[in-house]
Each structure stands twice: as C-alpha cells, then as structure tokens.
Short mmCIF file of C-alpha atoms in Angstrom, two decimals:
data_model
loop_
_atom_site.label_atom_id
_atom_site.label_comp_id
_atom_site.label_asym_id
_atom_site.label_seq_id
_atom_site.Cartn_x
_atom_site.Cartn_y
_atom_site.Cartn_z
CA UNK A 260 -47.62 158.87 16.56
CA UNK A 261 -48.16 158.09 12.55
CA UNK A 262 -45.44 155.79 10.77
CA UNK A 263 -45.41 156.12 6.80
CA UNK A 264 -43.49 152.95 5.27
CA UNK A 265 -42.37 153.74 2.16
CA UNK A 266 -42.21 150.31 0.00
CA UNK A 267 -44.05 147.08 -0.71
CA UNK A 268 -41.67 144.51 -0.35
CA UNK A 269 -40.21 141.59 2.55
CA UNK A 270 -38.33 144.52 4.11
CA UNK A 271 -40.98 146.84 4.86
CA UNK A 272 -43.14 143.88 5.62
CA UNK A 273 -40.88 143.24 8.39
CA UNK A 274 -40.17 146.65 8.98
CA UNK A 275 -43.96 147.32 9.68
CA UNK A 276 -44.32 144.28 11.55
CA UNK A 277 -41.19 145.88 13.98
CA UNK A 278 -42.75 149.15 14.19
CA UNK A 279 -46.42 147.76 14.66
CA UNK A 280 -45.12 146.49 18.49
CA UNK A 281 -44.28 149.64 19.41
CA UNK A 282 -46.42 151.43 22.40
CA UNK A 283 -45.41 154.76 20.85
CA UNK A 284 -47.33 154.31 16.96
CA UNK A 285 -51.07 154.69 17.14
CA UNK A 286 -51.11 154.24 13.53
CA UNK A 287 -49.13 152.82 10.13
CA UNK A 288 -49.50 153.66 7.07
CA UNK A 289 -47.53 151.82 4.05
CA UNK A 290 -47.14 152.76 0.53
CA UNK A 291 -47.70 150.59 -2.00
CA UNK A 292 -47.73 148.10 0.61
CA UNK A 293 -48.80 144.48 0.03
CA UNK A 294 -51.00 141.91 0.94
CA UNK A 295 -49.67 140.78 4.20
CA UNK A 296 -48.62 144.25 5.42
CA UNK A 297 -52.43 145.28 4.86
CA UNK A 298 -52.80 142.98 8.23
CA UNK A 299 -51.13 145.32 10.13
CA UNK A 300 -51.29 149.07 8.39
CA UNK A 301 -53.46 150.75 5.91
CA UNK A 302 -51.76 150.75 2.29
CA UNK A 303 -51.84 153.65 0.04
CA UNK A 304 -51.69 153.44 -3.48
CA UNK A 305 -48.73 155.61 -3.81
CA UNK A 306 -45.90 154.10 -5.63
CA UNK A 307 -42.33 154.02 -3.40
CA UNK A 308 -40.87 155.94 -6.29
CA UNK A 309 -43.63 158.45 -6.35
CA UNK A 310 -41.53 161.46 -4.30
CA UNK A 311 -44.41 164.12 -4.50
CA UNK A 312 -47.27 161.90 -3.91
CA UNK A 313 -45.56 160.66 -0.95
CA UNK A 314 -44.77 164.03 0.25
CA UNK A 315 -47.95 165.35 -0.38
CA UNK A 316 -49.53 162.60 1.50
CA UNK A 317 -47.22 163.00 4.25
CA UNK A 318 -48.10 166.53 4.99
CA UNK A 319 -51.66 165.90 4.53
CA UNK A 320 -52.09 162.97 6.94
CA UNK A 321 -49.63 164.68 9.35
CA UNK A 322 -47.25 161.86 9.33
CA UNK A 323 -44.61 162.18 12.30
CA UNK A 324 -41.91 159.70 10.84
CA UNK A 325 -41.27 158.28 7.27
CA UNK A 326 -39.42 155.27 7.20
CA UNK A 327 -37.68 154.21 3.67
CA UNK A 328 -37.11 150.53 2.91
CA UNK A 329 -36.12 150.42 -0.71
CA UNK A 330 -32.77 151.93 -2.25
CA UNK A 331 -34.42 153.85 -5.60
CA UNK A 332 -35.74 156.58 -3.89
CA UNK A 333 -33.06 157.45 -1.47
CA UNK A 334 -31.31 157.28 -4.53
CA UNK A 335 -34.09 160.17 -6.29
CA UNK A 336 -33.81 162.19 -3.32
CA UNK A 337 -36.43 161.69 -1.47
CA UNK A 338 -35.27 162.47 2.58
CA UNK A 339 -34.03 165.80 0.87
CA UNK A 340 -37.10 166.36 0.05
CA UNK A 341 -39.09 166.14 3.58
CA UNK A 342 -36.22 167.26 5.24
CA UNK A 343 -36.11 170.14 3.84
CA UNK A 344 -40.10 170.55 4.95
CA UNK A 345 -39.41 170.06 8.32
CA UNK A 346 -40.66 166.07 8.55
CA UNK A 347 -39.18 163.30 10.12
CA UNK A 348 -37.69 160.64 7.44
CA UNK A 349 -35.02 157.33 8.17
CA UNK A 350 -32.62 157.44 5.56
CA UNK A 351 -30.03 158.68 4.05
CA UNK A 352 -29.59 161.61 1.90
CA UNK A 353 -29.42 161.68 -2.05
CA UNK A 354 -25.71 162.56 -1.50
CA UNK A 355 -25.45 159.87 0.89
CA UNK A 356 -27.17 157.30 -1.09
CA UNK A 357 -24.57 157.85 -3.95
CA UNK A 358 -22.74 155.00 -1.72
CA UNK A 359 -24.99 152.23 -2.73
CA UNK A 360 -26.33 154.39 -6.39
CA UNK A 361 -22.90 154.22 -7.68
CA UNK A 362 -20.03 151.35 -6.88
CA UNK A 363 -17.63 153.74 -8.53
CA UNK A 364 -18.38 156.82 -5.55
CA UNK A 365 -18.25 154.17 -2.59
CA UNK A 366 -14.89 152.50 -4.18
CA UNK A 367 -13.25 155.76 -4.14
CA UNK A 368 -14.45 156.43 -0.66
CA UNK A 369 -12.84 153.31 0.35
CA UNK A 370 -9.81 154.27 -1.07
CA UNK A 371 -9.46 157.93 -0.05
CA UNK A 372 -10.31 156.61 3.83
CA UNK A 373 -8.31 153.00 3.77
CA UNK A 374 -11.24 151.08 3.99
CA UNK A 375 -9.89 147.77 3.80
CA UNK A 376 -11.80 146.43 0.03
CA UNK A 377 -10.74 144.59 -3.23
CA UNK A 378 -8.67 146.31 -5.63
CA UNK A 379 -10.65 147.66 -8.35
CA UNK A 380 -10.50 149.94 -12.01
CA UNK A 381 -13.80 151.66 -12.82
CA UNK A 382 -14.43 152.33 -16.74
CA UNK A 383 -16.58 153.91 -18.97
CA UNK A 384 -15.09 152.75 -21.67
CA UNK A 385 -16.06 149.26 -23.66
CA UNK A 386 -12.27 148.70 -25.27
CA UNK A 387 -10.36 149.66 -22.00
CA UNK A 388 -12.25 147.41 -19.97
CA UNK A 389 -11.75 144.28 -22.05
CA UNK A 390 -8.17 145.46 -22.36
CA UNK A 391 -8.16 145.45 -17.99
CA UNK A 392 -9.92 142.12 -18.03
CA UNK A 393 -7.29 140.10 -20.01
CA UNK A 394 -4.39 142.51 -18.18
CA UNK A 395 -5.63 141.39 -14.84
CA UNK A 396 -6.79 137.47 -16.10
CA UNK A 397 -9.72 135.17 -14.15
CA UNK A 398 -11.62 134.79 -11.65
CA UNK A 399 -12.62 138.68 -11.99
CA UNK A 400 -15.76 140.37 -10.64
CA UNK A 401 -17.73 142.56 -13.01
CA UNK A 402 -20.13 145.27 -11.58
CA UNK A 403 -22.63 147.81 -13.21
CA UNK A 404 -21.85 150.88 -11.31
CA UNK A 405 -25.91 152.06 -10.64
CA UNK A 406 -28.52 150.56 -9.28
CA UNK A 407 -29.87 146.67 -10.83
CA UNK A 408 -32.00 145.59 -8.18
CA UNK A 409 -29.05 143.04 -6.59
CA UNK A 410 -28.17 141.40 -9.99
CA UNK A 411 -25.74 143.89 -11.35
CA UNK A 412 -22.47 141.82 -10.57
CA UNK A 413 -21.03 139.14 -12.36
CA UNK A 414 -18.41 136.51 -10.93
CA UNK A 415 -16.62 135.31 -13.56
CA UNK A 416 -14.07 132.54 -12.89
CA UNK A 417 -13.11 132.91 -16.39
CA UNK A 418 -11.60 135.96 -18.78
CA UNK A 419 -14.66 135.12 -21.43
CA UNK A 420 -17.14 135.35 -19.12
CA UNK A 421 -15.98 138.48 -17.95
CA UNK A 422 -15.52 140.07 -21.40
CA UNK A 423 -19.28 138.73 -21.90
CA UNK A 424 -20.62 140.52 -19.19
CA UNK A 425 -19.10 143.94 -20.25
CA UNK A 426 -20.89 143.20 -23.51
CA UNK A 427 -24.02 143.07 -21.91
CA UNK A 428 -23.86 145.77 -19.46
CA UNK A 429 -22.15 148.47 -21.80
CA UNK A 430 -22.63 147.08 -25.02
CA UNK A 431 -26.62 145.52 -24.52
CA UNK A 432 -27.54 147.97 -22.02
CA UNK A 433 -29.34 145.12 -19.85
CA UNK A 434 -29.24 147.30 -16.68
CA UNK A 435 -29.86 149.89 -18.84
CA UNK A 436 -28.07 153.20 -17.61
CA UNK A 437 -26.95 151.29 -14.78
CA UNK A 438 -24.22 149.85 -16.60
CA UNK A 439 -22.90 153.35 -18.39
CA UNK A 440 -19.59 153.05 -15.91
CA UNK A 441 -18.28 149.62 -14.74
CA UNK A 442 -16.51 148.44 -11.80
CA UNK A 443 -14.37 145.39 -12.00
CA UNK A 444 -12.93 144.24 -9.03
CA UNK A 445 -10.18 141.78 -7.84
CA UNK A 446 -11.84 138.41 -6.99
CA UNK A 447 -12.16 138.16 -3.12
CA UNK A 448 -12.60 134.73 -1.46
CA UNK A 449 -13.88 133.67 2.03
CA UNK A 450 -17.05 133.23 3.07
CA UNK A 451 -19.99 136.38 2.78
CA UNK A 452 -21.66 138.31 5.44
CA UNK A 453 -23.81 141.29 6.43
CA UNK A 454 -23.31 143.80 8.89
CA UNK A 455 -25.63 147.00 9.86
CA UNK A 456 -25.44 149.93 11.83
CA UNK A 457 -28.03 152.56 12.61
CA UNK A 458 -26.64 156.27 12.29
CA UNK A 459 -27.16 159.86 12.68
CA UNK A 460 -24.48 160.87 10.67
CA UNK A 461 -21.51 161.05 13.91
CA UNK A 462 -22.80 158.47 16.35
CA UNK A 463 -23.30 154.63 15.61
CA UNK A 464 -25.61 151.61 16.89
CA UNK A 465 -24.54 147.83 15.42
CA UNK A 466 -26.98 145.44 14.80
CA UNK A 467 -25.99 141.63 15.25
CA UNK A 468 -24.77 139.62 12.33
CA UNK A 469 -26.33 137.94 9.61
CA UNK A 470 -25.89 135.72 6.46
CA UNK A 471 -27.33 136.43 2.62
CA UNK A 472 -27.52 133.68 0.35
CA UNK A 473 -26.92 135.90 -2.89
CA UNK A 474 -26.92 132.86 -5.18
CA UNK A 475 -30.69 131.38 -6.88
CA UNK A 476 -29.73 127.52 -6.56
CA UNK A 477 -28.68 125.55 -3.70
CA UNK A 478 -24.44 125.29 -2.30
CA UNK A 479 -24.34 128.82 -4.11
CA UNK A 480 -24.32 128.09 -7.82
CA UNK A 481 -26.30 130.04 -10.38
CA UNK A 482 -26.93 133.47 -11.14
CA UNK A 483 -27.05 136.33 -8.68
CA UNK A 484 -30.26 137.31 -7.34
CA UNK A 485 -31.73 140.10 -4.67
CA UNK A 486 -31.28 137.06 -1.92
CA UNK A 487 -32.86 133.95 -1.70
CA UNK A 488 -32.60 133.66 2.55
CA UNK A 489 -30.91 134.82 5.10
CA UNK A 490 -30.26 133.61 8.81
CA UNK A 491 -29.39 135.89 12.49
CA UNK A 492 -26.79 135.08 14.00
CA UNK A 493 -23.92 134.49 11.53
CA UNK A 494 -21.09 133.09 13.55
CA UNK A 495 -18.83 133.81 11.35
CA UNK A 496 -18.56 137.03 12.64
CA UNK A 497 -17.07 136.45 15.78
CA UNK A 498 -16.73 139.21 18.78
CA UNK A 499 -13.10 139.68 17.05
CA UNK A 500 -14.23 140.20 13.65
CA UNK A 501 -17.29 142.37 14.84
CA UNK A 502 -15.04 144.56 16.64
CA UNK A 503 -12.53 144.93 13.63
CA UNK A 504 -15.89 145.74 11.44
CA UNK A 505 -16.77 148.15 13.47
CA UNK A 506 -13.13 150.02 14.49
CA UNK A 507 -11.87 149.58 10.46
CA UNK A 508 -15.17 149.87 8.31
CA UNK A 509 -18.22 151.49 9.77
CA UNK A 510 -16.45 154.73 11.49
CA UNK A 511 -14.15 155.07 9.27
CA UNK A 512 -17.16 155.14 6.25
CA UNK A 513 -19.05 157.30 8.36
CA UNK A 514 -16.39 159.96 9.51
CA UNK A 515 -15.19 159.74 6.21
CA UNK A 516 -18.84 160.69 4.53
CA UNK A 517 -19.37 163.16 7.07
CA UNK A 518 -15.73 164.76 6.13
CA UNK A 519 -16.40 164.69 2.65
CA UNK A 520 -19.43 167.16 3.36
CA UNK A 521 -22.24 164.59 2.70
CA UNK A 522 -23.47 163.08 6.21
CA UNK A 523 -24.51 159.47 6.47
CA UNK A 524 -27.75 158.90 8.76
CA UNK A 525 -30.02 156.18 8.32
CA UNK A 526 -28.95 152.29 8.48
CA UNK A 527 -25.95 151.60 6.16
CA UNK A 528 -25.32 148.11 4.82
CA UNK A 529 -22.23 146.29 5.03
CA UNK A 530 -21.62 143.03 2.93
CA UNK A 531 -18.37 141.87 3.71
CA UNK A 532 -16.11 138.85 2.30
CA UNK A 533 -13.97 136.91 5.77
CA UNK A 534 -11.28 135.16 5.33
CA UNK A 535 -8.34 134.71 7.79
CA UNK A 536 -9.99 136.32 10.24
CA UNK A 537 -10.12 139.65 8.13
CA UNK A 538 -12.96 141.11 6.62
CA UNK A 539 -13.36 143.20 3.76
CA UNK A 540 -16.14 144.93 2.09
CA UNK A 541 -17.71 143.56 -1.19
CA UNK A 542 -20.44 146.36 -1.36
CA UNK A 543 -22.63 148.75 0.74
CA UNK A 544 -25.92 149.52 0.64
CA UNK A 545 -28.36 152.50 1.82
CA UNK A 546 -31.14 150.72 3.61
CA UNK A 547 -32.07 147.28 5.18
CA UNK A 548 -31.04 144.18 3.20
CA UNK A 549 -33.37 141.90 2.19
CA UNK A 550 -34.14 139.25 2.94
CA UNK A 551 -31.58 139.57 5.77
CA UNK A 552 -34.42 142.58 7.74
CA UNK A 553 -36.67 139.72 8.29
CA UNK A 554 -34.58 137.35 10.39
CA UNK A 555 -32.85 140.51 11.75
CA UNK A 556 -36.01 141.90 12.71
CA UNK A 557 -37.73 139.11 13.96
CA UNK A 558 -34.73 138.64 16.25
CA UNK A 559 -34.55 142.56 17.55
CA UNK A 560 -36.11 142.90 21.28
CA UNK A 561 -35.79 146.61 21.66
CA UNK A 562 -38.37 149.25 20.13
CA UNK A 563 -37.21 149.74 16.59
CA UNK A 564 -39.17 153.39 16.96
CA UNK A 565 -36.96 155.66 19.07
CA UNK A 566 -33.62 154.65 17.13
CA UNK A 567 -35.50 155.36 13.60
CA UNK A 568 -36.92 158.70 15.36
CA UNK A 569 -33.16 159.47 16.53
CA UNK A 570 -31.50 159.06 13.57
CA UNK A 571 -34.42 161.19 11.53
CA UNK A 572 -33.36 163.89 14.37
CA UNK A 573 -29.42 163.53 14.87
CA UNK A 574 -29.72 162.72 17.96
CA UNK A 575 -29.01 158.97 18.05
CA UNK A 576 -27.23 158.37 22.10
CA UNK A 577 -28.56 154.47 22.31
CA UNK A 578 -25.51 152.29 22.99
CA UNK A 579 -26.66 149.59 22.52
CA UNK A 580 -29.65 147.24 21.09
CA UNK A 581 -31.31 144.24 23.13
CA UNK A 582 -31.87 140.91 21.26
CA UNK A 583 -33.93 138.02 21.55
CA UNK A 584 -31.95 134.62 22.60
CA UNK A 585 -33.37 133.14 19.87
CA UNK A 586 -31.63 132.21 16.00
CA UNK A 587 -34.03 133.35 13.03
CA UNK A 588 -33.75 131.97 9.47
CA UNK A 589 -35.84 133.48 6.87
CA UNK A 590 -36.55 130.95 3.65
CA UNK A 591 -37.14 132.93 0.13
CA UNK A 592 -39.50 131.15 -1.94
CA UNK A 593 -39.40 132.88 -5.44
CA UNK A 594 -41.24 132.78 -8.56
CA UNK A 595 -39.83 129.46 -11.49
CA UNK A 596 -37.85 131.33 -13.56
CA UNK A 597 -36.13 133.90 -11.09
CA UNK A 598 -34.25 136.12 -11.64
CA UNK A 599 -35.15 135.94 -15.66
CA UNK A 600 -38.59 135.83 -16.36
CA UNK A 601 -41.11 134.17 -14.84
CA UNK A 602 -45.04 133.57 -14.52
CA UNK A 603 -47.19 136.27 -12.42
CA UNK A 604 -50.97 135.66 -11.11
CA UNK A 605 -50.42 132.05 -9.88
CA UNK A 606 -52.40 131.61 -6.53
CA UNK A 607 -51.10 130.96 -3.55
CA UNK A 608 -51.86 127.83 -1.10
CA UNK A 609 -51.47 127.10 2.65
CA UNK A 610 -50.35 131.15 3.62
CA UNK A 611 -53.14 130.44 6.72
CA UNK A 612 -51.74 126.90 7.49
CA UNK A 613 -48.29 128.30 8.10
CA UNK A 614 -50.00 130.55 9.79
CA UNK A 615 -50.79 128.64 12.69
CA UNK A 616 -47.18 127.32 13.43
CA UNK A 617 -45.75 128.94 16.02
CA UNK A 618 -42.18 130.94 15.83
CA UNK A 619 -43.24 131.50 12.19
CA UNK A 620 -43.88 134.77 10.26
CA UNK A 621 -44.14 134.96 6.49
CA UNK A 622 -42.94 138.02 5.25
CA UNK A 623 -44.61 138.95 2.28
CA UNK A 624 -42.63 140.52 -0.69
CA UNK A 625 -43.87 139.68 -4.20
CA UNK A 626 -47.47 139.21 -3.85
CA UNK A 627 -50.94 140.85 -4.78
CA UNK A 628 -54.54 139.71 -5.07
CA UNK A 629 -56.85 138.70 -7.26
CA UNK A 630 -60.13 138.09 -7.28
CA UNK A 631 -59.93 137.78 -2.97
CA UNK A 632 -56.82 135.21 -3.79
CA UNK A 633 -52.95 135.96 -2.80
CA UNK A 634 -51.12 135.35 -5.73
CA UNK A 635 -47.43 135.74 -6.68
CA UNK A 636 -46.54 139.90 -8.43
CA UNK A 637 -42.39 139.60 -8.26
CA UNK A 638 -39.44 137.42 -8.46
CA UNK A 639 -39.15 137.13 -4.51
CA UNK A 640 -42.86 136.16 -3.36
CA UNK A 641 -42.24 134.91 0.47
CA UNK A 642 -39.12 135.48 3.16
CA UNK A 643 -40.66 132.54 5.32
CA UNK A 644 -38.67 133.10 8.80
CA UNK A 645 -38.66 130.70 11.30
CA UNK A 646 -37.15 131.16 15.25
CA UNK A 647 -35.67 128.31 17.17
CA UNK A 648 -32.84 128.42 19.79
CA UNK A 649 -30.36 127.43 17.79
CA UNK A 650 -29.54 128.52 14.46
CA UNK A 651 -30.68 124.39 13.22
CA UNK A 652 -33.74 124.56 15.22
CA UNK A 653 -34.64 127.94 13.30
CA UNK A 654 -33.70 126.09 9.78
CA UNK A 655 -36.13 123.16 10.67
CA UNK A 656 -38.93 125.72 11.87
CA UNK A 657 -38.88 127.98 8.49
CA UNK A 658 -38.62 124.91 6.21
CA UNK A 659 -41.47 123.68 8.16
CA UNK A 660 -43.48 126.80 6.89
CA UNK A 661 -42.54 126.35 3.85
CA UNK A 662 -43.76 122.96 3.83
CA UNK A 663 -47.05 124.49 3.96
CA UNK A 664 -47.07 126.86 1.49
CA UNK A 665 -47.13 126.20 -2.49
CA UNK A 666 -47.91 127.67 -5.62
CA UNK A 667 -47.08 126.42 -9.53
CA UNK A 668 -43.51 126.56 -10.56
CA UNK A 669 -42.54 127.74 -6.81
CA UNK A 670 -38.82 127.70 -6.46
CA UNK A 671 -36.46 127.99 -3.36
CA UNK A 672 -32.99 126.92 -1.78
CA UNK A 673 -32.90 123.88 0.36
CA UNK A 674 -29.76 124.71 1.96
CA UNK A 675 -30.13 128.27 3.88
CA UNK A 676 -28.20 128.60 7.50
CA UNK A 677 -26.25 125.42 6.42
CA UNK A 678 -23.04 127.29 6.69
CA UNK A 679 -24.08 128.24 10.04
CA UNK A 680 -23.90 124.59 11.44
CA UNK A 681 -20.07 123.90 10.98
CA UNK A 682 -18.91 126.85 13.35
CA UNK A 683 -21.29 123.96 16.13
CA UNK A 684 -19.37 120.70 15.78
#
C-alpha cells in the first residue's frame, strides 16, 4: 500500500520511521517532509497546510492512507475533506479537532460530561478578565483559546503577571486571533503527564505513558515551549492511575464527543496534572505530541499500520498494543533563542557520528539543507531518542547522541527523564 504523511516535523519523522517497518507499505510519501525523513520516503513539496494540493496529490498518486501529524490542518478541515472523497485519512474531524482548536469548546465538554479538570472562566472580554484575575488572586493559568503552536499558556504565580499576559494576548494580539477568547484556569499542581489513545470514534486502544518537559530551561523554569524532551515509560502513571485515566477521561471524552454529534477518531492527546493519586486534565490535543511520538514510537512493537488503517475505517477491534521492554528518552536540542527568535541556516555537525551509536535515532524536526549541508529551519531542530532498559540507561544513551551533535548557539535541557528516577530508589 501507499502512506501520505502529512507534516515535516519530529512527529512525522517518527511517524514515518513507524510506518516504514511495516510489511504492508510498499511506499511513503511525506509532505513537506524534511531532511531526515527523505531517508526513508519521498518528500513532496506540498505544504501540511496546503488542503487541495494535498488532496489533489492524493487522488493522483492513488494514496491508500493519509496520516496527519500536525494540529493546523485537522483544525482547517482537512479529513473532511478526503473523507468525503472516499480516501483513507488518521485523524480527526474539523468538528472533532475543535477539542484541541479551541480550549473554550473542550472546557465545556469537560464540564457538560464531568471530566474531572481545573475550574475555569472563558472571556472575550479585556476588562472582565482582569476583573476575574484579581477576583480569583495568584498563581492563575492564562490560556489563548486557538491554536499557538504549544506557547499559548501562561503560568503566572502572580496577579501582575497574569493581567500582563491578557494584555498581550487580547490587547497585543501576539497569538494573533488565537487569543480573541481566553481561558483562565485554576492553578493545578502535581506533577505533568501524557496519555494517548487510538480511536474510531466508539472503540479505544491506550498507548503506554509518557513525560513532556513543557518548560525551555532545565528543573522546569522559563517560558513555555512546544516540548523540549520527552521519556516512555512515565511511572508516574501507575496501573491505578492508568486505569482511572482511562474509566474517568478517555471514554467519557469520547462517548461524550460522539453524543454531542461530532465523533472523535484518530489519536487524542491527554496531558494530565497527578497529584494524590488523581489525575486531571490540563489540555487535549488532536494528534501525536511532540516530542513525546518519538520515544513513544521508538518504544511501540506492534505494526503502527493496521490501527491507523482501522481508525481511518471505524473499525478499530485491537485490544491491545505490544511494546518493546525497553525505556526511550528523546533529547530536544533547539535553536539559541527558542521560543523567541532565533538564528536559521547554521550547519549542523556530527548527525552521521550519532549515527553510528546504537539504540539511537535522531528525529529530525527543524532542519533543511543548504548547499548539500543540514542546517537548523525551526525552533525545535533534533528529538535525539535514546533506548536503554531502564528509563537511566535510556537518559545516558540520548545524551550520548547528543554529545555528538552541535551547531552555533545550540540549546537543550540537561535534565530530561530526571523525574523518572525517584519512582527507582
């Protein structure tokens, strides 16, 4: 059969990489792609936004499966779209998307179906939102109700920061109409997670844990960012909690969708905040996190291909997925600067010395070429992933990688899977 990735990042870097090992694809196409997908499919110079030229080139190349990896266009429409042509698309959809597109529609899903969240006021309105702010006092979470690319929410741990950041999201328009509606949430504490689950729309197939690392510097400080690393297993989520995500969050979501006359299929995105032993959710998303796809990925034993097939079809009956023994942590190394600006066109070193170490992939996500060179194109360049049998063993092997790897100004974390280690001693 003939894949079509849609995207050009570290998820559909892994994602291709997945799909590539499977006995039933004769051929992948990705589009835009990227340098180190071009190893392993043929990229098309169709941009992931670009609904008709994908769809066009999808009928004309006879693709038998679409696979989307980023959230914009789910959000546009774009499964409608080939759906409604008879092909075979993952994802969700434009309805369905509306729960990552707008904080505001999955809040009030949440609410309507008891979905266990933080408590929450969404505004449109500059004055009443300030007014909510110093009602409600600090620490307060501030969110621009669209999309913004993973930086759209502010913690503030005080009222002036929070008042700041409704200045610049409905005042400065710096997520532009992103930020026409607000959502400002409670301030939940406990420690993060993410949890996934493949769907048709009824039935529902968990993935194993994982860990973000949302934060740009190292024991979580700084500014937001899409994710700087991410590590498979999280332990935090133990069989108790994964059972409680499952019975209180994922079928409820998913009934309640369905219910509410827009149908979920696809993989939806759980981050969660656990504390006590209770997990809540701090967002969803439409499609494959990233960076946590690339640990998750890497770690995944079964054929990725008949569950993506399945859900295209409605006809997901797989119980259950087999995983590798092994821990993977996946290592962001991102552009000086990120997630402000920053310098593009700066060449990349040692991507065929880390190469050579085994249980190590590098994921590309923000890179072109020039002049036969790799060089960095985005914020997020790298998702170096590393295996090992234990979640430490894994850290060690990716930071071993990125040993090997360098560029000017090159920034990363030194700290990812740490918070694994404690749930060990």
């Amino acid at each position: 059969m003939k894949v079509l990735v849609v995207g050009g990042g570290g998820r559909e870097h892994a994602l291709v990489w997945k799909i590539s090992q499977s006995p039933l694809v004769g051929k992948i196409y990705c589009a835009p792609g990227n340098p180190g997908i071009k190893e392993l499919a043929e990229c098309v110079s169709i941009a992931a936004d670009d609904i008709d030229g994908l769809f066009v080139f999808a009928q004309e190349n006879a693709i038998d499966l679409t696979v989307v990896g980023p959230e914009i266009p789910l959000t546009m429409g774009i499964c409608d779209r080939f759906r409604n042509a008879g092909l075979d698309i993952f994802g969700p959809s434009k309805a369905a998307a509306q729960i990552e597109g707008s904080k505001g529609f999955s809040k009030d899903l949440m609410a309507r179906y008891n979905i266990p969240t933080a408590a929450y006021q969404s505004f449109t309105d500059r004055d009443a939102a300030v007014a909510y702010i110093k009602e409600q006092g600090a620490p307060i979470v501030v969110k621009a109700d669209g999309l913004a690319a993973g930086k759209g929410v502010i913690v503030a741990m005080d009222e002036e920061t929070a008042i700041a950041a409704i200045e610049d999201i409905m005042v400065e328009s710096v997520f532009g109409d992103a930020g026409s509606s607000v959502v400002i949430e409670e301030f939940m504490e406990g420690e993060e997670a993410s949890f996934f689950a493949f769907t048709d729309g009824k039935n529902i197939l968990p993935l194993d844990s994982s860990q973000d690392h949302k934060r740009v510097f190292d024991n979580d400080e700084g500014l937001n960012t899409g994710g700087m690393g991410a590590y498979s297993p999280a332990p935090v989520v133990n069989a108790e909690i994964n059972a409680q995500i499952i019975d209180k969050i994922v079928r409820p979501t998913i009934a309640g969708m369905a219910s509410d006359g827009c149908p979920y299929s696809g993989i939806l995105y759980v981050g969660l905040m656990i504390k006590d032993g209770v997990a809540r959710v701090v967002e969803f998303n439409a499609r494959f996190g990233d960076p946590e796809a690339q640990p998750l990925l890497a770690r995944m034993k079964s054929d990725i291909v008949p569950v993506l097939q399945a859900c295209a079809r409605g006809q997901l009956n797989v119980s259950e997925l087999e995983w590798h023994d092994k821990a993977a942590v996946c290592v962001v190394m991102a552009s000086g600067g990120y997630p402000g600006s920053f310098e593009k066109e700066l060449p990349i070193g040692g991507l065929d010395a880390a190469d050579e170490i085994d249980d190590l992939i590098v994921f590309h996500a923000g890179t072109t070429e020039k002049d036969g060179q790799v060089v960095n194109n985005g914020g997020r360049v790298l998702g170096v992933t590393g295996l090992g049998a234990t979640v430490e063993q894994a850290i060690t092997k990716a930071y071993e990688g990125v040993e090997k790897i360098s560029w000017d100004k090159v920034h990363y974390r030194n700290d990812i899977g740490q918070k694994a280690l404690k749930y060990f001693k």
